[in-house]
């Protein structure tokens, strides 16, 4: 079973009037070599927002990027829509009142099989989010740079460190030797000597 995590996108209207006809376009790197999935948006949770997810067939046919092979992750520190197939999520917001906000939660699943075949220490998966505003419907426009955001997901590969048999044997022998020294010390100070009944009376 693939582990899931949540990506949250929040849109706030800080202006003094309402805005309408907003569209949100989100591109998430999703597939590698031969269409092998490594991340996938499985579910969208949002109120007052209409979002659409491309199905797998349309996604595979529409994308012309040649995604990277798992072995290439060893020499690549970033994965985005230029070297991976991206899953595009489109959302429509009809109207956003002033001083209000809309939150979109996207559940994404990690395909561990893809990363198990790759040799890498860490890799950053970069998704892009673009907010589009219809010019004729709004009096105020944000700067172009304010329309785009990036979401960076860093994946760190954990590796099992093989434990040498000699290290294990040495640790056991070291522990036994330490235990022997402690027992000899306790014997020297008379910890294990027990007096027989009546010896205390004879000494008196």
mmCIF file of C-alpha atoms in Angstrom:
data_model
loop_
_atom_site.group_PDB
_atom_site.id
_atom_site.type_symbol
_atom_site.label_atom_id
_atom_site.label_comp_id
_atom_site.label_asym_id
_atom_site.label_seq_id
_atom_site.Cartn_x
_atom_site.Cartn_y
_atom_site.Cartn_z
ATOM 1 C CA UNK A 1 0.000 0.000 0.000
ATOM 2 C CA UNK A 2 1.377 3.408 -1.029
ATOM 3 C CA UNK A 3 1.752 5.978 1.770
ATOM 4 C CA UNK A 4 -0.276 9.179 1.349
ATOM 5 C CA UNK A 5 0.440 12.739 2.390
ATOM 6 C CA UNK A 6 -1.446 16.010 2.054
ATOM 7 C CA UNK A 7 -0.532 19.115 0.054
ATOM 8 C CA UNK A 8 -2.547 22.208 1.000
ATOM 9 C CA UNK A 9 -3.041 25.219 -1.274
ATOM 10 C CA UNK A 10 -4.655 28.346 0.172
ATOM 11 C CA UNK A 11 -5.947 31.329 -1.839
ATOM 12 C CA UNK A 12 -6.676 34.533 0.094
ATOM 13 C CA UNK A 13 -8.411 37.672 -1.129
ATOM 14 C CA UNK A 14 -6.809 40.532 0.802
ATOM 15 C CA UNK A 15 -8.367 43.206 -1.397
ATOM 16 C CA UNK A 16 -11.297 45.415 -0.387
ATOM 17 C CA UNK A 17 -13.619 43.988 -3.033
ATOM 18 C CA UNK A 18 -14.618 40.586 -4.380
ATOM 19 C CA UNK A 19 -12.917 38.929 -7.362
ATOM 20 C CA UNK A 20 -14.425 36.449 -9.779
ATOM 21 C CA UNK A 21 -13.502 34.001 -12.535
ATOM 22 C CA UNK A 22 -10.270 32.733 -10.989
ATOM 23 C CA UNK A 23 -8.559 29.619 -12.279
ATOM 24 C CA UNK A 24 -5.833 27.620 -10.591
ATOM 25 C CA UNK A 25 -3.479 25.386 -12.544
ATOM 26 C CA UNK A 26 -1.277 22.960 -10.596
ATOM 27 C CA UNK A 27 1.354 20.735 -12.202
ATOM 28 C CA UNK A 28 2.712 17.860 -10.091
ATOM 29 C CA UNK A 29 5.594 15.616 -11.277
ATOM 30 C CA UNK A 30 4.080 12.142 -11.344
ATOM 31 C CA UNK A 31 5.718 9.676 -13.747
ATOM 32 C CA UNK A 32 9.209 8.591 -14.661
ATOM 33 C CA UNK A 33 10.685 6.347 -17.323
ATOM 34 C CA UNK A 34 8.137 4.272 -19.279
ATOM 35 C CA UNK A 35 5.282 5.958 -17.449
ATOM 36 C CA UNK A 36 6.180 4.518 -14.052
ATOM 37 C CA UNK A 37 4.400 6.445 -11.333
ATOM 38 C CA UNK A 38 6.329 7.806 -8.366
ATOM 39 C CA UNK A 39 3.741 10.340 -7.124
ATOM 40 C CA UNK A 40 0.048 10.620 -7.868
ATOM 41 C CA UNK A 41 -2.796 12.878 -6.760
ATOM 42 C CA UNK A 42 -5.455 10.477 -5.535
ATOM 43 C CA UNK A 43 -8.089 12.810 -4.101
ATOM 44 C CA UNK A 44 -9.020 16.494 -3.866
ATOM 45 C CA UNK A 45 -10.851 17.988 -0.890
ATOM 46 C CA UNK A 46 -12.203 21.516 -1.416
ATOM 47 C CA UNK A 47 -15.346 23.562 -0.787
ATOM 48 C CA UNK A 48 -16.810 26.026 -3.304
ATOM 49 C CA UNK A 49 -14.167 25.015 -5.837
ATOM 50 C CA UNK A 50 -14.507 22.854 -8.932
ATOM 51 C CA UNK A 51 -11.377 20.801 -9.682
ATOM 52 C CA UNK A 52 -10.694 18.260 -12.402
ATOM 53 C CA UNK A 53 -8.149 15.445 -12.461
ATOM 54 C CA UNK A 54 -6.942 13.962 -15.758
ATOM 55 C CA UNK A 55 -7.370 10.213 -15.950
ATOM 56 C CA UNK A 56 -4.329 8.039 -16.489
ATOM 57 C CA UNK A 57 -4.947 7.424 -20.204
ATOM 58 C CA UNK A 58 -5.324 11.090 -21.110
ATOM 59 C CA UNK A 59 -2.347 12.031 -18.972
ATOM 60 C CA UNK A 60 -0.052 9.515 -20.620
ATOM 61 C CA UNK A 61 -1.083 10.481 -24.154
ATOM 62 C CA UNK A 62 -1.007 14.237 -23.644
ATOM 63 C CA UNK A 63 2.479 14.492 -22.162
ATOM 64 C CA UNK A 64 5.416 14.709 -24.583
ATOM 65 C CA UNK A 65 8.245 14.920 -22.029
ATOM 66 C CA UNK A 66 10.732 12.038 -21.907
ATOM 67 C CA UNK A 67 10.879 11.350 -18.150
ATOM 68 C CA UNK A 68 14.045 10.351 -16.359
ATOM 69 C CA UNK A 69 15.036 6.800 -15.467
ATOM 70 C CA UNK A 70 15.282 5.835 -11.760
ATOM 71 C CA UNK A 71 19.040 5.346 -12.179
ATOM 72 C CA UNK A 72 19.394 8.991 -13.258
ATOM 73 C CA UNK A 73 18.292 10.181 -9.813
ATOM 74 C CA UNK A 74 21.844 9.530 -8.636
ATOM 75 C CA UNK A 75 22.993 12.462 -10.804
ATOM 76 C CA UNK A 76 19.852 14.630 -10.543
ATOM 77 C CA UNK A 77 18.901 16.699 -7.513
ATOM 78 C CA UNK A 78 15.678 18.198 -8.929
ATOM 79 C CA UNK A 79 12.633 16.665 -10.583
ATOM 80 C CA UNK A 80 10.099 18.947 -12.276
ATOM 81 C CA UNK A 81 7.974 19.092 -15.413
ATOM 82 C CA UNK A 82 11.052 19.383 -17.641
ATOM 83 C CA UNK A 83 12.356 15.907 -16.790
ATOM 84 C CA UNK A 84 9.241 14.084 -15.549
ATOM 85 C CA UNK A 85 5.682 13.541 -16.652
ATOM 86 C CA UNK A 86 3.401 15.945 -14.771
ATOM 87 C CA UNK A 87 -0.142 15.454 -13.582
ATOM 88 C CA UNK A 88 -2.060 18.690 -14.147
ATOM 89 C CA UNK A 89 -4.911 19.655 -11.831
ATOM 90 C CA UNK A 90 -7.211 22.509 -12.881
ATOM 91 C CA UNK A 91 -9.536 24.309 -10.462
ATOM 92 C CA UNK A 92 -12.158 26.998 -11.073
ATOM 93 C CA UNK A 93 -13.238 29.606 -8.510
ATOM 94 C CA UNK A 94 -16.354 31.490 -9.550
ATOM 95 C CA UNK A 95 -16.183 34.190 -6.891
ATOM 96 C CA UNK A 96 -13.995 35.005 -3.916
ATOM 97 C CA UNK A 97 -15.361 37.572 -1.497
ATOM 98 C CA UNK A 98 -13.150 40.190 0.105
ATOM 99 C CA UNK A 99 -11.209 39.129 3.224
ATOM 100 C CA UNK A 100 -12.060 35.500 2.511
ATOM 101 C CA UNK A 101 -10.033 32.460 1.553
ATOM 102 C CA UNK A 102 -10.337 29.101 -0.159
ATOM 103 C CA UNK A 103 -8.371 26.015 0.864
ATOM 104 C CA UNK A 104 -7.679 23.073 -1.420
ATOM 105 C CA UNK A 105 -6.315 19.815 0.006
ATOM 106 C CA UNK A 106 -4.695 17.340 -2.360
ATOM 107 C CA UNK A 107 -3.948 13.804 -1.216
ATOM 108 C CA UNK A 108 -0.883 12.411 -2.970
ATOM 109 C CA UNK A 109 0.430 8.845 -2.910
ATOM 110 C CA UNK A 110 4.104 7.875 -3.037
ATOM 111 C CA UNK A 111 4.978 4.842 -5.150
ATOM 112 C CA UNK A 112 7.839 3.278 -3.203
ATOM 113 C CA UNK A 113 8.628 0.769 -5.960
ATOM 114 C CA UNK A 114 10.045 3.533 -8.172
ATOM 115 C CA UNK A 115 12.382 4.933 -5.513
ATOM 116 C CA UNK A 116 13.564 1.504 -4.337
ATOM 117 C CA UNK A 117 15.141 0.958 -7.758
ATOM 118 C CA UNK A 118 16.978 4.284 -7.615
ATOM 119 C CA UNK A 119 20.289 5.122 -5.973
ATOM 120 C CA UNK A 120 20.245 8.617 -4.484
ATOM 121 C CA UNK A 121 20.678 10.416 -1.186
ATOM 122 C CA UNK A 122 18.116 13.175 -1.600
ATOM 123 C CA UNK A 123 16.015 14.599 -4.421
ATOM 124 C CA UNK A 124 13.673 17.598 -4.585
ATOM 125 C CA UNK A 125 10.385 17.234 -6.463
ATOM 126 C CA UNK A 126 9.186 20.672 -7.553
ATOM 127 C CA UNK A 127 5.542 21.341 -8.409
ATOM 128 C CA UNK A 128 4.243 24.592 -9.901
ATOM 129 C CA UNK A 129 1.029 26.452 -9.049
ATOM 130 C CA UNK A 130 -0.338 29.255 -11.251
ATOM 131 C CA UNK A 131 -3.289 31.523 -10.444
ATOM 132 C CA UNK A 132 -4.978 33.141 -13.448
ATOM 133 C CA UNK A 133 -7.293 36.148 -13.225
ATOM 134 C CA UNK A 134 -9.595 37.365 -16.005
ATOM 135 C CA UNK A 135 -8.502 40.948 -16.700
ATOM 136 C CA UNK A 136 -11.875 42.223 -17.911
ATOM 137 C CA UNK A 137 -13.628 41.041 -14.745
ATOM 138 C CA UNK A 138 -11.285 42.553 -12.171
ATOM 139 C CA UNK A 139 -10.107 46.092 -11.582
ATOM 140 C CA UNK A 140 -6.891 45.166 -9.830
ATOM 141 C CA UNK A 141 -4.285 42.719 -11.078
ATOM 142 C CA UNK A 142 -1.475 41.147 -9.120
ATOM 143 C CA UNK A 143 2.094 41.371 -10.420
ATOM 144 C CA UNK A 144 2.987 38.506 -12.729
ATOM 145 C CA UNK A 145 5.424 37.016 -10.209
ATOM 146 C CA UNK A 146 2.659 36.862 -7.589
ATOM 147 C CA UNK A 147 0.597 34.533 -9.784
ATOM 148 C CA UNK A 148 3.057 31.655 -9.501
ATOM 149 C CA UNK A 149 4.284 29.568 -6.612
ATOM 150 C CA UNK A 150 6.405 26.453 -6.224
ATOM 151 C CA UNK A 151 5.890 23.524 -3.890
ATOM 152 C CA UNK A 152 9.096 21.669 -3.008
ATOM 153 C CA UNK A 153 8.934 18.105 -1.715
ATOM 154 C CA UNK A 154 12.262 16.646 -0.580
ATOM 155 C CA UNK A 155 12.626 12.875 -0.543
ATOM 156 C CA UNK A 156 15.496 11.373 1.454
ATOM 157 C CA UNK A 157 16.371 7.756 0.831
ATOM 158 C CA UNK A 158 17.095 5.768 3.981
ATOM 159 C CA UNK A 159 19.570 2.939 3.605
ATOM 160 C CA UNK A 160 20.148 -0.007 5.885
ATOM 161 C CA UNK A 161 23.736 -0.103 7.130
ATOM 162 C CA UNK A 162 25.012 -3.714 7.065
ATOM 163 C CA UNK A 163 26.277 -4.859 10.461
ATOM 164 C CA UNK A 164 29.563 -6.728 10.244
ATOM 165 C CA UNK A 165 29.626 -10.164 11.886
ATOM 166 C CA UNK A 166 33.002 -9.389 13.472
ATOM 167 C CA UNK A 167 31.613 -6.177 14.994
ATOM 168 C CA UNK A 168 28.729 -8.165 16.455
ATOM 169 C CA UNK A 169 31.049 -10.867 17.858
ATOM 170 C CA UNK A 170 33.421 -8.234 19.265
ATOM 171 C CA UNK A 171 30.566 -6.427 20.985
ATOM 172 C CA UNK A 172 29.358 -9.662 22.607
ATOM 173 C CA UNK A 173 32.863 -10.624 23.795
ATOM 174 C CA UNK A 174 33.449 -7.100 25.108
ATOM 175 C CA UNK A 175 30.222 -7.268 27.086
ATOM 176 C CA UNK A 176 31.118 -10.671 28.556
ATOM 177 C CA UNK A 177 34.601 -9.453 29.516
ATOM 178 C CA UNK A 178 33.143 -6.418 31.265
ATOM 179 C CA UNK A 179 30.687 -8.642 33.134
ATOM 180 C CA UNK A 180 33.562 -10.914 34.263
ATOM 181 C CA UNK A 181 35.548 -7.943 35.604
ATOM 182 C CA UNK A 182 32.524 -6.712 37.567
ATOM 183 C CA UNK A 183 31.954 -10.186 39.083
ATOM 184 C CA UNK A 184 35.644 -10.472 40.131
ATOM 185 C CA UNK A 185 35.521 -7.043 41.738
ATOM 186 C CA UNK A 186 32.390 -7.918 43.710
ATOM 187 C CA UNK A 187 33.978 -11.212 44.798
ATOM 188 C CA UNK A 188 37.105 -9.395 46.020
ATOM 189 C CA UNK A 189 35.114 -7.029 48.209
ATOM 190 C CA UNK A 190 33.213 -9.965 49.715
ATOM 191 C CA UNK A 191 29.877 -9.373 48.066
ATOM 192 C CA UNK A 192 29.320 -13.121 47.534
ATOM 193 C CA UNK A 193 30.463 -14.229 51.061
ATOM 194 C CA UNK A 194 27.560 -15.276 53.282
ATOM 195 C CA UNK A 195 28.029 -15.933 57.013
ATOM 196 C CA UNK A 196 26.670 -19.186 58.409
ATOM 197 C CA UNK A 197 24.015 -19.096 61.155
ATOM 198 C CA UNK A 198 25.583 -18.782 64.593
ATOM 199 C CA UNK A 199 28.853 -17.152 63.435
ATOM 200 C CA UNK A 200 27.738 -13.758 64.690
ATOM 201 C CA UNK A 201 27.026 -15.246 68.173
ATOM 202 C CA UNK A 202 30.503 -16.857 68.339
ATOM 203 C CA UNK A 203 32.165 -13.551 67.490
ATOM 204 C CA UNK A 204 30.286 -11.902 70.386
#
